[in-house]
PDB file of N, CA and C in Angstrom:
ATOM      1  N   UNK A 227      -0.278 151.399-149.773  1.00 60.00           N
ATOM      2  CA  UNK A 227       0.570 150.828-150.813  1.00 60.00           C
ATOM      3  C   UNK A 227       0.038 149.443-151.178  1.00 60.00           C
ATOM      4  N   UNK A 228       1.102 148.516-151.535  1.00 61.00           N
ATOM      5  CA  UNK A 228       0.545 146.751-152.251  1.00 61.00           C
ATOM      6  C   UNK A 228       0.598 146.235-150.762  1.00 61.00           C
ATOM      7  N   UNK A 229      -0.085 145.790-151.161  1.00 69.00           N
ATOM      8  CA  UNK A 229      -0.168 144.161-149.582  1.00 69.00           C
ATOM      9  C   UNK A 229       0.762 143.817-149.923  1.00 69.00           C
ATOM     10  N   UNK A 230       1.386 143.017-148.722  1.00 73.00           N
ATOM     11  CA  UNK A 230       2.292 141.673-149.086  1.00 73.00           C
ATOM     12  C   UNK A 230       1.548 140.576-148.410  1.00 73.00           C
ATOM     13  N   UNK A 231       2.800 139.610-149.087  1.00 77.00           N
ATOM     14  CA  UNK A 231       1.639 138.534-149.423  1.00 77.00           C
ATOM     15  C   UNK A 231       2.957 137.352-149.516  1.00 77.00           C
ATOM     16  N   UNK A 232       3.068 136.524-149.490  1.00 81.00           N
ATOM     17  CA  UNK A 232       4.014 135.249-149.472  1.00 81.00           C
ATOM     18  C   UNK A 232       3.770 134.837-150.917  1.00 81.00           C
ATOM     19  N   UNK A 233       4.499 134.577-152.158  1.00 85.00           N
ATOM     20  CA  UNK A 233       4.302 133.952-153.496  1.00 85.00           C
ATOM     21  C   UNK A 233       4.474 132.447-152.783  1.00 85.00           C
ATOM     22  N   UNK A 234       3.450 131.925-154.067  1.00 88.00           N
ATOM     23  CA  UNK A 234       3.150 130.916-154.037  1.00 88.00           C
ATOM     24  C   UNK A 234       4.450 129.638-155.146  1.00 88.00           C
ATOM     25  N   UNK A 235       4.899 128.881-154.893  1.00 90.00           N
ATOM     26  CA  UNK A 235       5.834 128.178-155.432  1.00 90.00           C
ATOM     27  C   UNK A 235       5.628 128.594-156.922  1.00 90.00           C
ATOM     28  N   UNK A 236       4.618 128.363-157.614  1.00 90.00           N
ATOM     29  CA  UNK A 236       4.549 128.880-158.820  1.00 90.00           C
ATOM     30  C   UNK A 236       4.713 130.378-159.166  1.00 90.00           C
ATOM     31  N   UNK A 237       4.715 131.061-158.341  1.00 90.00           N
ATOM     32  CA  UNK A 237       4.971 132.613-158.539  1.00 90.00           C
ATOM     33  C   UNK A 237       6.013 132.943-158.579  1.00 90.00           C
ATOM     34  N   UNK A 238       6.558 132.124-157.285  1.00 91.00           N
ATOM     35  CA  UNK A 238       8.235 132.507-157.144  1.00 91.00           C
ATOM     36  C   UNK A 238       8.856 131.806-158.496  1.00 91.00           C
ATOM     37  N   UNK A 239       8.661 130.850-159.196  1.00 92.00           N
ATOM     38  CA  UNK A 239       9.463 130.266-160.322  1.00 92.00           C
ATOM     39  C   UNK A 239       8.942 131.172-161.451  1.00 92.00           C
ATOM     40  N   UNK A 240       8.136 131.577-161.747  1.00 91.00           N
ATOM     41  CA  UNK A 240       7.455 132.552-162.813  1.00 91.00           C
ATOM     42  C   UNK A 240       8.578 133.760-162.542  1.00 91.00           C
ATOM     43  N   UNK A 241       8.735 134.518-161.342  1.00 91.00           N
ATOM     44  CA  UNK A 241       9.161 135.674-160.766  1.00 91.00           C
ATOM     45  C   UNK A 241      11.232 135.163-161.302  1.00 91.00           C
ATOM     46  N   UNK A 242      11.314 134.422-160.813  1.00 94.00           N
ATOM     47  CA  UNK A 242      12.938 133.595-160.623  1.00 94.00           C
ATOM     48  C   UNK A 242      12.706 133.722-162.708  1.00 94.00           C
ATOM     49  N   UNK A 243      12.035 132.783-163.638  1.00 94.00           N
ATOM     50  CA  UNK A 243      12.152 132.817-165.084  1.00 94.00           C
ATOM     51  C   UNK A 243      12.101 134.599-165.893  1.00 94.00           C
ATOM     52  N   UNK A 244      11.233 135.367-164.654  1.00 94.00           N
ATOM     53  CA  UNK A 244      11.510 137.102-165.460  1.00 94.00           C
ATOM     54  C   UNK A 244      12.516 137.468-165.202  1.00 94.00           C
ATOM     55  N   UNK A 245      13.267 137.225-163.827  1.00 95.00           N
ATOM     56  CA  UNK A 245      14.616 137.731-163.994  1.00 95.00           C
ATOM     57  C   UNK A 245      15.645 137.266-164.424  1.00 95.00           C
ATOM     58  N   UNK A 246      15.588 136.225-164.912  1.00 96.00           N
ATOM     59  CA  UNK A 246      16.751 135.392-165.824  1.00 96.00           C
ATOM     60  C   UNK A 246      16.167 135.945-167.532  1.00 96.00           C
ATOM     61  N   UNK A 247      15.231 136.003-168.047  1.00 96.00           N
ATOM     62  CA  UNK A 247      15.387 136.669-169.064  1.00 96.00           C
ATOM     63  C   UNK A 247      15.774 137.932-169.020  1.00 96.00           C
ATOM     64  N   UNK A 248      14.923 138.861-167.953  1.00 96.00           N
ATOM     65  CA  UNK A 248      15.474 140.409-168.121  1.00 96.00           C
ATOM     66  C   UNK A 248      17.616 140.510-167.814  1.00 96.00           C
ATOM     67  N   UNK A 249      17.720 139.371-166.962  1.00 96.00           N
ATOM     68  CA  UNK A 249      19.480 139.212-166.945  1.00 96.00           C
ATOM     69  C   UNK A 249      19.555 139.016-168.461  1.00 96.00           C
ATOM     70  N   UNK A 250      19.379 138.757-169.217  1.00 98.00           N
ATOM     71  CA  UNK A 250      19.858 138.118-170.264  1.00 98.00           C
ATOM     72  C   UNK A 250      19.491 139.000-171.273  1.00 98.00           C
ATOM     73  N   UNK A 251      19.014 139.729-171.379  1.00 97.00           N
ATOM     74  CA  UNK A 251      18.706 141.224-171.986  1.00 97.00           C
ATOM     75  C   UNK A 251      19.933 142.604-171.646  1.00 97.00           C
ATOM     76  N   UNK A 252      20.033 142.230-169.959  1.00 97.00           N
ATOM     77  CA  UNK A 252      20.744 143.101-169.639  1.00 97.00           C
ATOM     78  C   UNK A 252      22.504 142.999-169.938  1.00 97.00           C
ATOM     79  N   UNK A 253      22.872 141.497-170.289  1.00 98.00           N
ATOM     80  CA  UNK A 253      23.922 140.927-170.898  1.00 98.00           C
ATOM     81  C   UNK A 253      23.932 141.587-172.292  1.00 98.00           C
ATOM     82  N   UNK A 254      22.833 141.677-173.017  1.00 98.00           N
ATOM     83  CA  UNK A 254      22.914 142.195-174.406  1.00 98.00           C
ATOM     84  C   UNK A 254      23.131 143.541-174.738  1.00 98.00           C
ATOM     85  N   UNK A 255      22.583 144.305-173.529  1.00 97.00           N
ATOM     86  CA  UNK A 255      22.597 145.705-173.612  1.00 97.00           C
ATOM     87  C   UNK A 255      24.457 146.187-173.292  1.00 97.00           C
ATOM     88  N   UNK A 256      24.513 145.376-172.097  1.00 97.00           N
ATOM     89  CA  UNK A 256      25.856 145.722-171.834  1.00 97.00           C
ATOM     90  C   UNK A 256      27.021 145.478-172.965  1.00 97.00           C
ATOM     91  N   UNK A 257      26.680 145.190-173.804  1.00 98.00           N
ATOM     92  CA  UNK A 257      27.618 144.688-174.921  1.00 98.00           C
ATOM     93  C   UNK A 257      27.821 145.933-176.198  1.00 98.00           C
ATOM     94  N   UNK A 258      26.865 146.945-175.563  1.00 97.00           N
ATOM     95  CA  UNK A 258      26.774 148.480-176.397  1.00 97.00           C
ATOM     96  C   UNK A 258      27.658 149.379-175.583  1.00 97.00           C
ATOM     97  N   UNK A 259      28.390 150.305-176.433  1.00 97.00           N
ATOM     98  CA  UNK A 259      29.629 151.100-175.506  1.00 97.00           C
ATOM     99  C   UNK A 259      28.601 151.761-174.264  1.00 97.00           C
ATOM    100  N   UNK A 260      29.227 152.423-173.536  1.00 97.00           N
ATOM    101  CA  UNK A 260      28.300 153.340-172.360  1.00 97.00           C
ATOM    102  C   UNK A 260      27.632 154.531-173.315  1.00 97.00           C
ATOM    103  N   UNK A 261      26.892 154.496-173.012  1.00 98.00           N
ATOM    104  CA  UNK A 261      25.740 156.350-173.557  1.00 98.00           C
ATOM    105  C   UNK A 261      24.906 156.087-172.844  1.00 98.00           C
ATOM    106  N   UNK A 262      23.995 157.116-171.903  1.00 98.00           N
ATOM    107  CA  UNK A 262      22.912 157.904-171.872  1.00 98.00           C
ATOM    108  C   UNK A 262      21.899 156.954-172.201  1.00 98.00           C
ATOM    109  N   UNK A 263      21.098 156.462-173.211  1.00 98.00           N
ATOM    110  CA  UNK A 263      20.258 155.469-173.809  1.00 98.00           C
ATOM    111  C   UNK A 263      20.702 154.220-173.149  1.00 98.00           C
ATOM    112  N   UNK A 264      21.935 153.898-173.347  1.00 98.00           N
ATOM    113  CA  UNK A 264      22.199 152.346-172.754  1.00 98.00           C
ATOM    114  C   UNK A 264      22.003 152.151-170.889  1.00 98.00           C
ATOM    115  N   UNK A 265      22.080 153.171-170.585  1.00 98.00           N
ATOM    116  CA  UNK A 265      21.890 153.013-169.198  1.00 98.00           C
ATOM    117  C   UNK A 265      20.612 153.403-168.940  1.00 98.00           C
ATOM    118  N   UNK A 266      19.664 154.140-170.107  1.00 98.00           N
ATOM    119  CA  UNK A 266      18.089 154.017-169.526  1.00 98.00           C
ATOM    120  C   UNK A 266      17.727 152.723-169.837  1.00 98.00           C
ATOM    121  N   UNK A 267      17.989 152.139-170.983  1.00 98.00           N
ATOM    122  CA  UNK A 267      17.728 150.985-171.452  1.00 98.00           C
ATOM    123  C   UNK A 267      17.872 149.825-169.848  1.00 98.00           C
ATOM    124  N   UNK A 268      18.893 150.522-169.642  1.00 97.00           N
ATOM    125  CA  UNK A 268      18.928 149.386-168.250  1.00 97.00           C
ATOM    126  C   UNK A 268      18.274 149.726-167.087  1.00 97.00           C
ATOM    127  N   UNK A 269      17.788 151.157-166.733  1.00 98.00           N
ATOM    128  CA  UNK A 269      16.684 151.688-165.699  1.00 98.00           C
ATOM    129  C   UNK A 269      15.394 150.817-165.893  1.00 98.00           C
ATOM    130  N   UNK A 270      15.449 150.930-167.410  1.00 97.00           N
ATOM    131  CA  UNK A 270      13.799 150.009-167.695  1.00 97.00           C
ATOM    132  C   UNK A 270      14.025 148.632-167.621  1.00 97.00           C
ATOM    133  N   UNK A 271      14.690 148.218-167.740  1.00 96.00           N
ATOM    134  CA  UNK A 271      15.041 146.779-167.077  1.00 96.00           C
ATOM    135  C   UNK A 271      14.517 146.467-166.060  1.00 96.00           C
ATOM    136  N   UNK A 272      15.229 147.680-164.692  1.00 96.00           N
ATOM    137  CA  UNK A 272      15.072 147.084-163.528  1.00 96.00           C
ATOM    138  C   UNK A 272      13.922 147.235-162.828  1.00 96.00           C
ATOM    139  N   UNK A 273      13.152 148.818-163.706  1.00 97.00           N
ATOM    140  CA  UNK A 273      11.535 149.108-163.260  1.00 97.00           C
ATOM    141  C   UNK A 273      10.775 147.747-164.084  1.00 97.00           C
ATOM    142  N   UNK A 274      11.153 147.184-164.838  1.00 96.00           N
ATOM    143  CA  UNK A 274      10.445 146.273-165.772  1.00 96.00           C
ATOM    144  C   UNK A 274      10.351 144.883-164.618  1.00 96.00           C
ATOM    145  N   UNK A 275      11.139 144.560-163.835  1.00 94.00           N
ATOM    146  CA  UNK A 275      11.431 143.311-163.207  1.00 94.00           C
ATOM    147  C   UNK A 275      10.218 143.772-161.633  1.00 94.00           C
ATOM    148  N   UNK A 276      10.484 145.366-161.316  1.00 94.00           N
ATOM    149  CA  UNK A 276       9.770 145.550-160.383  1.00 94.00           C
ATOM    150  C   UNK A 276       8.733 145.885-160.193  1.00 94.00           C
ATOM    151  N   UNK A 277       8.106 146.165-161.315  1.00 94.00           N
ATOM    152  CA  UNK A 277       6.513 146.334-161.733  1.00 94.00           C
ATOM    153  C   UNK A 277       5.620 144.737-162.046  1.00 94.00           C
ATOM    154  N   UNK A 278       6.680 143.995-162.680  1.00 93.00           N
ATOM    155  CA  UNK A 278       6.115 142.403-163.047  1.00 93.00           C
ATOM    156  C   UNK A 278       5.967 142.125-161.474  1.00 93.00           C
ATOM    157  N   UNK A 279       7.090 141.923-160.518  1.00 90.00           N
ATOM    158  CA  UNK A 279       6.658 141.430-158.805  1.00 90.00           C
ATOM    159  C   UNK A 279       5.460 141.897-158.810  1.00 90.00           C
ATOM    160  N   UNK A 280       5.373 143.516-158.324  1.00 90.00           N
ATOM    161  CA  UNK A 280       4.548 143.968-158.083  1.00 90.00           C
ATOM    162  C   UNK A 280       2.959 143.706-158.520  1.00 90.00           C
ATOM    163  N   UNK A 281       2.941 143.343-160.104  1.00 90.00           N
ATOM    164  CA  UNK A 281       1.640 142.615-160.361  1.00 90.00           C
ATOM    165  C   UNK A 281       1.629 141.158-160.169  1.00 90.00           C
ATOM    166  N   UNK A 282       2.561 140.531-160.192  1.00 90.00           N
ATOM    167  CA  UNK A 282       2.508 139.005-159.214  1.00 90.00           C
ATOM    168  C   UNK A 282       2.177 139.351-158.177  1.00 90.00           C
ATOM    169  N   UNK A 283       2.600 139.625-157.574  1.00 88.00           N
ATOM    170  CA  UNK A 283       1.707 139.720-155.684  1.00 88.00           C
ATOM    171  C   UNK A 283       0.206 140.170-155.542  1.00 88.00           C
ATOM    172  N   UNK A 284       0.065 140.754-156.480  1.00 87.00           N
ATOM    173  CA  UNK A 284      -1.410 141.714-156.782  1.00 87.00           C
ATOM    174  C   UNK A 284      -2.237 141.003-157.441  1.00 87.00           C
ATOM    175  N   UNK A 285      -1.820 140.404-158.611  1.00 85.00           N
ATOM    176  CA  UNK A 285      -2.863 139.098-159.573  1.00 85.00           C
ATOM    177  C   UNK A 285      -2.060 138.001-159.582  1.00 85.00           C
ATOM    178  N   UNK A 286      -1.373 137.748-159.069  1.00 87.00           N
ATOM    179  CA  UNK A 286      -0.735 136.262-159.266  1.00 87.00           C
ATOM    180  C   UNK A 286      -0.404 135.984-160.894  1.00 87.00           C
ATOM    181  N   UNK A 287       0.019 134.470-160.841  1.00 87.00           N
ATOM    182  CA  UNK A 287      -0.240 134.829-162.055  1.00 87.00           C
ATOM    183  C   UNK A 287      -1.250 133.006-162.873  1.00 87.00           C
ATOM    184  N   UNK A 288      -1.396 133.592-163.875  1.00 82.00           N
ATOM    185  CA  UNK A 288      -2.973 133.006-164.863  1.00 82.00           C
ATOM    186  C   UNK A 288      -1.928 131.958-165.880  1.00 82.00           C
ATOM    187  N   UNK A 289      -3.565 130.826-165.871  1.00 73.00           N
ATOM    188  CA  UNK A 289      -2.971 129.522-166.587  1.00 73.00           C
ATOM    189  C   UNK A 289      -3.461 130.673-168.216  1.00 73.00           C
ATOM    190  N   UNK A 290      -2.991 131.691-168.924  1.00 63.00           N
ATOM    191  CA  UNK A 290      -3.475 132.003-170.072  1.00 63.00           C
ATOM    192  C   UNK A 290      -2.449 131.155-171.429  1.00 63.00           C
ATOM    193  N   UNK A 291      -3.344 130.761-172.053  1.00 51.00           N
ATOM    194  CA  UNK A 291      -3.119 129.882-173.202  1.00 51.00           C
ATOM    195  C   UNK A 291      -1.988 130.867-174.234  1.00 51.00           C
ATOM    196  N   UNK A 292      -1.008 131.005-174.527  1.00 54.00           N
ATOM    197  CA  UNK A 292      -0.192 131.362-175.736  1.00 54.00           C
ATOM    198  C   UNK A 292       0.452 131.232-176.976  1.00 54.00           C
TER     199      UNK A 292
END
């Protein structure tokens, strides 16, 4: 499987800023009645938060210019 690995202060605050936006997505979604879609919408949320770790621990993450 992934190594583990201890994040580095900057990883963990990078890691801590994806899940305060994906919360804040998931605030928006919840604001749609319940269906089927709204609760995949929120599966991909939470695979979305655990795939980003997962490539933080693996590539860290890059000073890339935006």
């Amino acid at each position: 499987m992934y190594k583990r690995r201890a994040y580095s202060q900057r990883e963990q605050d990078y890691s801590l800023e994806l899940r305060n936006k994906l919360e804040e997505a998931e605030k928006m979604l919840l604001k749609i009645g319940p269906c089927r879609e709204r609760s995949l919408a929120l599966t991909k949320l939470d695979e979305a938060l655990l795939w980003a770790n997962v490539a933080i621990a693996e590539a860290g993450v890059a000073d890339y210019a935006q």
